[in-house]
Short mmCIF file of C-alpha atoms in Angstrom, two decimals:
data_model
loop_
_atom_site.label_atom_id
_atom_site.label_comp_id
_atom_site.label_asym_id
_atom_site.label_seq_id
_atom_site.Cartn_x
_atom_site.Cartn_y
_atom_site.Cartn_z
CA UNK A 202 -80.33 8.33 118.28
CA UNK A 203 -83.95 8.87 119.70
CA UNK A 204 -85.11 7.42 122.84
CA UNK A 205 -89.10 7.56 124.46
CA UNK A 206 -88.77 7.59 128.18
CA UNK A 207 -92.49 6.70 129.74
CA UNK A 208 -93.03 6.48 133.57
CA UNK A 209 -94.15 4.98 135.69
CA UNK A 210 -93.87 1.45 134.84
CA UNK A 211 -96.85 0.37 136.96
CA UNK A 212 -99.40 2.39 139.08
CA UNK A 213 -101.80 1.04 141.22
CA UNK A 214 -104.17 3.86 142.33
CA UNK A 215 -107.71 4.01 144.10
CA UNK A 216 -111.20 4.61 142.29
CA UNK A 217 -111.54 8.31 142.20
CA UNK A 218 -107.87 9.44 142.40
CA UNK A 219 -106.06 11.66 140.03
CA UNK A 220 -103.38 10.33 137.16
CA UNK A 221 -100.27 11.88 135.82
CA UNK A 222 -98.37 10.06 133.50
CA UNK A 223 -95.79 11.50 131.25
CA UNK A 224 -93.48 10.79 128.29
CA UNK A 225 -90.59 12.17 126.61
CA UNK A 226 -88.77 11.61 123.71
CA UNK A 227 -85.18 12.69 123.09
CA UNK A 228 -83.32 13.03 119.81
CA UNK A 229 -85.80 14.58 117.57
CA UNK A 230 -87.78 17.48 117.19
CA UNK A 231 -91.33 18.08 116.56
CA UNK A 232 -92.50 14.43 116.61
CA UNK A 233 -96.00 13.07 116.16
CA UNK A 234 -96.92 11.71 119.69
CA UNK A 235 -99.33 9.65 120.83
CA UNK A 236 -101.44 7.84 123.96
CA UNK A 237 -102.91 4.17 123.55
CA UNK A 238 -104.48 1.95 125.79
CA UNK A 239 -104.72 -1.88 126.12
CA UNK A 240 -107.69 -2.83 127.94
CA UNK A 241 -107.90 -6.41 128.72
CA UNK A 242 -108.29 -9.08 126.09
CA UNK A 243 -108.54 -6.28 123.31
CA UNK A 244 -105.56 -4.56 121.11
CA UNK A 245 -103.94 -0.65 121.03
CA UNK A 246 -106.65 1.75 121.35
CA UNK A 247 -105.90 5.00 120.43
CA UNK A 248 -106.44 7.53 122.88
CA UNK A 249 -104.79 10.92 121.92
CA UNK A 250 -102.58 12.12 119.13
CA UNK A 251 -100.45 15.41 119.22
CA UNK A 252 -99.14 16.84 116.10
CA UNK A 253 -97.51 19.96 117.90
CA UNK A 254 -97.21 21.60 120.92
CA UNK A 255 -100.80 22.83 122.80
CA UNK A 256 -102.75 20.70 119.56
CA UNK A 257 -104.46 17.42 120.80
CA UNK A 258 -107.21 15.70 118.78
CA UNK A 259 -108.99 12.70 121.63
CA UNK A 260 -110.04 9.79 119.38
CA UNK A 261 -112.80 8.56 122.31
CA UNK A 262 -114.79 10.29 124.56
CA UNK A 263 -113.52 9.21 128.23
CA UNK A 264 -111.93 10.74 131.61
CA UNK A 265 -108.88 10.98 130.43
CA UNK A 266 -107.10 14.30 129.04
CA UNK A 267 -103.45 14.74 127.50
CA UNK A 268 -101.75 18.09 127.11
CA UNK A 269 -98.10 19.05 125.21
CA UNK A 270 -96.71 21.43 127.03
CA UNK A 271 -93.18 20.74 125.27
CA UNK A 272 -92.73 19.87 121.76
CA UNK A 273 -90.99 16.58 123.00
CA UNK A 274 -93.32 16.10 126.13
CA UNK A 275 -96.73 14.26 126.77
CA UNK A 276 -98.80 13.95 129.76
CA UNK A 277 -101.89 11.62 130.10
CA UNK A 278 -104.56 12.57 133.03
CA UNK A 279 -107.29 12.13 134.77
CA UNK A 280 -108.64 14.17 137.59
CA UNK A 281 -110.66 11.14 138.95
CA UNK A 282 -109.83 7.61 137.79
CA UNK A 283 -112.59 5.12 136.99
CA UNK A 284 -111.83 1.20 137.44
CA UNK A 285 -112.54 0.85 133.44
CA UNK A 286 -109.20 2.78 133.23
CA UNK A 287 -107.29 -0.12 134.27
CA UNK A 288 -105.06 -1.26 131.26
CA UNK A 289 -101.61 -1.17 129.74
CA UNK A 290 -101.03 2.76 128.62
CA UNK A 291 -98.39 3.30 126.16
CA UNK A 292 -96.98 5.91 124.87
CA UNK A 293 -95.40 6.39 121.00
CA UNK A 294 -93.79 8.90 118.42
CA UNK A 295 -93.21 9.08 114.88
CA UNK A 296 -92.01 11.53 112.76
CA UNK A 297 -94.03 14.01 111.22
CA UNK A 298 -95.24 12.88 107.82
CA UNK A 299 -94.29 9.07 108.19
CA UNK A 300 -96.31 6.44 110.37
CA UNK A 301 -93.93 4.38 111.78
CA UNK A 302 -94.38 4.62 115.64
CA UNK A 303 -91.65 3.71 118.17
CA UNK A 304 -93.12 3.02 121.50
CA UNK A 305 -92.04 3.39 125.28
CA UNK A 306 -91.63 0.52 128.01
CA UNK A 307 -95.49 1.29 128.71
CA UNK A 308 -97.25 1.78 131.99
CA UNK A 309 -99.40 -1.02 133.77
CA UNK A 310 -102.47 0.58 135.27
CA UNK A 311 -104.76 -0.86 137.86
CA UNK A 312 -107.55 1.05 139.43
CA UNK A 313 -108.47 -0.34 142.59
CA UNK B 24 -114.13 6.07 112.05
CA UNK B 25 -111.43 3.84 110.51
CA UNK B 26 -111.78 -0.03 110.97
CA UNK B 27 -108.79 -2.31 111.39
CA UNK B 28 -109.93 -6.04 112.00
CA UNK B 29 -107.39 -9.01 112.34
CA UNK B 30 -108.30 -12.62 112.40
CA UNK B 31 -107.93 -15.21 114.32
CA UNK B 32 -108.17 -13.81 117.47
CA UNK B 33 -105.88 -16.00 119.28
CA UNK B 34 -104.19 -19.02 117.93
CA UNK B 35 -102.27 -22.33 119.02
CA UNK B 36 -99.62 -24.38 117.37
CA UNK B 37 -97.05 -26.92 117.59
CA UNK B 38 -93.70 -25.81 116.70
CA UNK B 39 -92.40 -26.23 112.99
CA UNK B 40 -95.80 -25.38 112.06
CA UNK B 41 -96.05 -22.41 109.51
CA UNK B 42 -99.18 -20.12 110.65
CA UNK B 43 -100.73 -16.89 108.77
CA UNK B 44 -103.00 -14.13 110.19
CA UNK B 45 -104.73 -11.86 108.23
CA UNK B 46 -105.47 -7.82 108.98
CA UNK B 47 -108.50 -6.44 107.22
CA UNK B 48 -109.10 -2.45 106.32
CA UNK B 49 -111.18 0.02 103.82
CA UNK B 50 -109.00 -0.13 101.36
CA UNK B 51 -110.20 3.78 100.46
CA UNK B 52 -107.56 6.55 101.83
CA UNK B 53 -104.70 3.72 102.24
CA UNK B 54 -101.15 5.60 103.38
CA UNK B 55 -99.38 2.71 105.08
CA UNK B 56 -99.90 -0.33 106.69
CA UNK B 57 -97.42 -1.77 109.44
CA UNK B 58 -97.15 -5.16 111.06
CA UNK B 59 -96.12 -5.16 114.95
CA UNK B 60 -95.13 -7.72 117.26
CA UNK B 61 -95.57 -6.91 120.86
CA UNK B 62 -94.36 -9.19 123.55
CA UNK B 63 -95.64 -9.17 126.94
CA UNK B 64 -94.13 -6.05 129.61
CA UNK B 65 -92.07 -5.23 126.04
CA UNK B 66 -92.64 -2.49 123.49
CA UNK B 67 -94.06 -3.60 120.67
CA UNK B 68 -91.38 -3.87 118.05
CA UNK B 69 -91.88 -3.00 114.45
CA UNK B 70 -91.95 -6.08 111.97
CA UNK B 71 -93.17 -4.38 108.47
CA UNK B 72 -94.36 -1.22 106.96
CA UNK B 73 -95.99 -1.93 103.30
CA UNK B 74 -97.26 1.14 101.02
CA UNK B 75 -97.63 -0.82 97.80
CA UNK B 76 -100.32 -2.85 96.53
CA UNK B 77 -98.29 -6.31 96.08
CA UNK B 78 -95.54 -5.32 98.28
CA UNK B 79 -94.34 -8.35 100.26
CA UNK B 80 -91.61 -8.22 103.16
CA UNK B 81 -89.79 -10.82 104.82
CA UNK B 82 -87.70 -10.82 107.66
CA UNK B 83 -86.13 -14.42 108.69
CA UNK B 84 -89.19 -16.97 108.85
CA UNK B 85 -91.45 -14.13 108.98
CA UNK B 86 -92.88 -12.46 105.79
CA UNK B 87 -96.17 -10.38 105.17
CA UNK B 88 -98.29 -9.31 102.00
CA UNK B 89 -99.94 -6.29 100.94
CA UNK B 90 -103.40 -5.97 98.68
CA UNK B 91 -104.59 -2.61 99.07
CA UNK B 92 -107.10 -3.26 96.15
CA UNK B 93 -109.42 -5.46 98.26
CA UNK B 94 -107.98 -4.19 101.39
CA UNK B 95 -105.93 -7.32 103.29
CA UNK B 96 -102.44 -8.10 104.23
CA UNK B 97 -101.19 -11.37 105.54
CA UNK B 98 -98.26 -12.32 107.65
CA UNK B 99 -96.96 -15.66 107.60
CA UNK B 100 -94.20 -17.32 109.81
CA UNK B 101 -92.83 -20.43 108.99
CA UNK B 102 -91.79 -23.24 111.09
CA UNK B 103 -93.02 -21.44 114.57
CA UNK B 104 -90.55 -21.53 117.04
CA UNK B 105 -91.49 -21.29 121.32
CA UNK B 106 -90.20 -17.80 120.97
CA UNK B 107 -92.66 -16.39 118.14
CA UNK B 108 -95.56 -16.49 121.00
CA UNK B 109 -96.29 -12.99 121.03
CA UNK B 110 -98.95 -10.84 119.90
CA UNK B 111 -99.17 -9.60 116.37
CA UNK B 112 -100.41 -5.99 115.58
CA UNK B 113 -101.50 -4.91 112.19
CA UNK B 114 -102.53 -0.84 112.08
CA UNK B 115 -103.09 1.28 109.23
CA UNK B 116 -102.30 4.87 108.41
CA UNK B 117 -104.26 6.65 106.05
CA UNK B 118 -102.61 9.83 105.48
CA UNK B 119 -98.52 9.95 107.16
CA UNK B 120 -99.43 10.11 110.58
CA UNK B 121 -101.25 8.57 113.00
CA UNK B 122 -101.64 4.88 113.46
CA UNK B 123 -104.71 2.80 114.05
CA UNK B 124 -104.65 -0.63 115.21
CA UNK B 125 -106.28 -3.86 114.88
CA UNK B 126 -106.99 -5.82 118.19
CA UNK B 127 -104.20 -8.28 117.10
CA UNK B 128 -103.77 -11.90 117.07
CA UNK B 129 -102.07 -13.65 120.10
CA UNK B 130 -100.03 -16.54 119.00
CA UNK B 131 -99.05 -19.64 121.42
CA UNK B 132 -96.12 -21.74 120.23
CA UNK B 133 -96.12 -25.18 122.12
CA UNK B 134 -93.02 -27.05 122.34
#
């Protein structure tokens, strides 16, 4: 069966500080992957979608970077955090040519 | 860029009432559309994926509609229970891959 794996599961980290979070996925191969965001009082932004290794299309222009150096691997970062970065980042797959995404546990944020 | 929009925003109710929320989208280059409840510090867990113009789901109390034509679905739950209060996703995908969301509607079930 597949499995997401998404750490960490909070991160509290000072204005200006870089970010590394990362996400695997385990039982499939060549999945779609993908970064959102939940800001506060607003829904799943999308942030980055990967449909193969080293290809990354950014939906909005931020800070924030992703990279696929594995086919089942995907980092978010940032080399200096803003406090707008604060929010709820999850990470999702699906599988190529279908749209149902299965997310991980999700990381909680806050940029102090 | 594509536009998801759900309505209400947020909404209370007693339980055993039966609530709907509706999820708005161009109804041009429709793929899929998928209905999501997420649960705070949870994943959000997948409730419905529609392709059909008329489709309609249901899953328990829960049950959703699909009109690509004019470009709404609607999910309904009957007889809200405490543990419905969640928040409910609706996102669209236009061609098989990647999902866009609407800002969702939060749902408070008072006992």
């Amino acid at each position: 069966s597949q499995t997401i794996h998404q750490w960490p599961a909070t991160l509290v980290q000072p204005v200006g500080s870089p970010l590394s979070l990362e996400c695997t996925v385990e039982g499939t191969s060549n999945p779609n992957l993908y970064w959102y965001r939940q800001a506060a009082g607003r829904g799943l932004q999308l942030l980055f979608y990967s449909v193969g290794i080293g290809q990354i299309s950014s939906e909005v222009p931020q800070n924030l970077s992703a990279s696929r150096p594995q086919d089942r691997q995907f980092i978010l970062s940032s080399k200096k955090l803003l406090l707008s970065d604060s929010g709820f980042y999850l990470c999702a797959w699906s599988v190529w040519g279908t749209s149902e995404a299965f997310f991980g546990q999700g990381t909680r944020l806050t940029v102090v | 860029i594509l536009n998801v929009e759900q309505s209400p925003q947020s909404l209370h109710v007693q339980e055993g009432d039966s609530t709907n929320f509706t999820c708005s989208f161009p109804s041009s280059n429709f793929y899929a559309l998928h209905w999501y409840r997420w649960e705070t510090a949870k994943s959000p867990e997948a409730l419905f994926v529609m392709t059909l113009n008329g489709d309609e789901k249901k899953k328990g109390r829960i049950s959703a509609t699909l009109n690509t034509k004019e470009g709404y679905s609607y999910l309904y739950i009957k007889g809200s229970q405490p543990e419905d209060s969640a928040t409910y996703l609706c996102a669209l995908s236009e061609y098989g891959n990647k999902l866009v969301f609407g800002a969702g509607t939060i749902l408070r079930v008072k006992s």
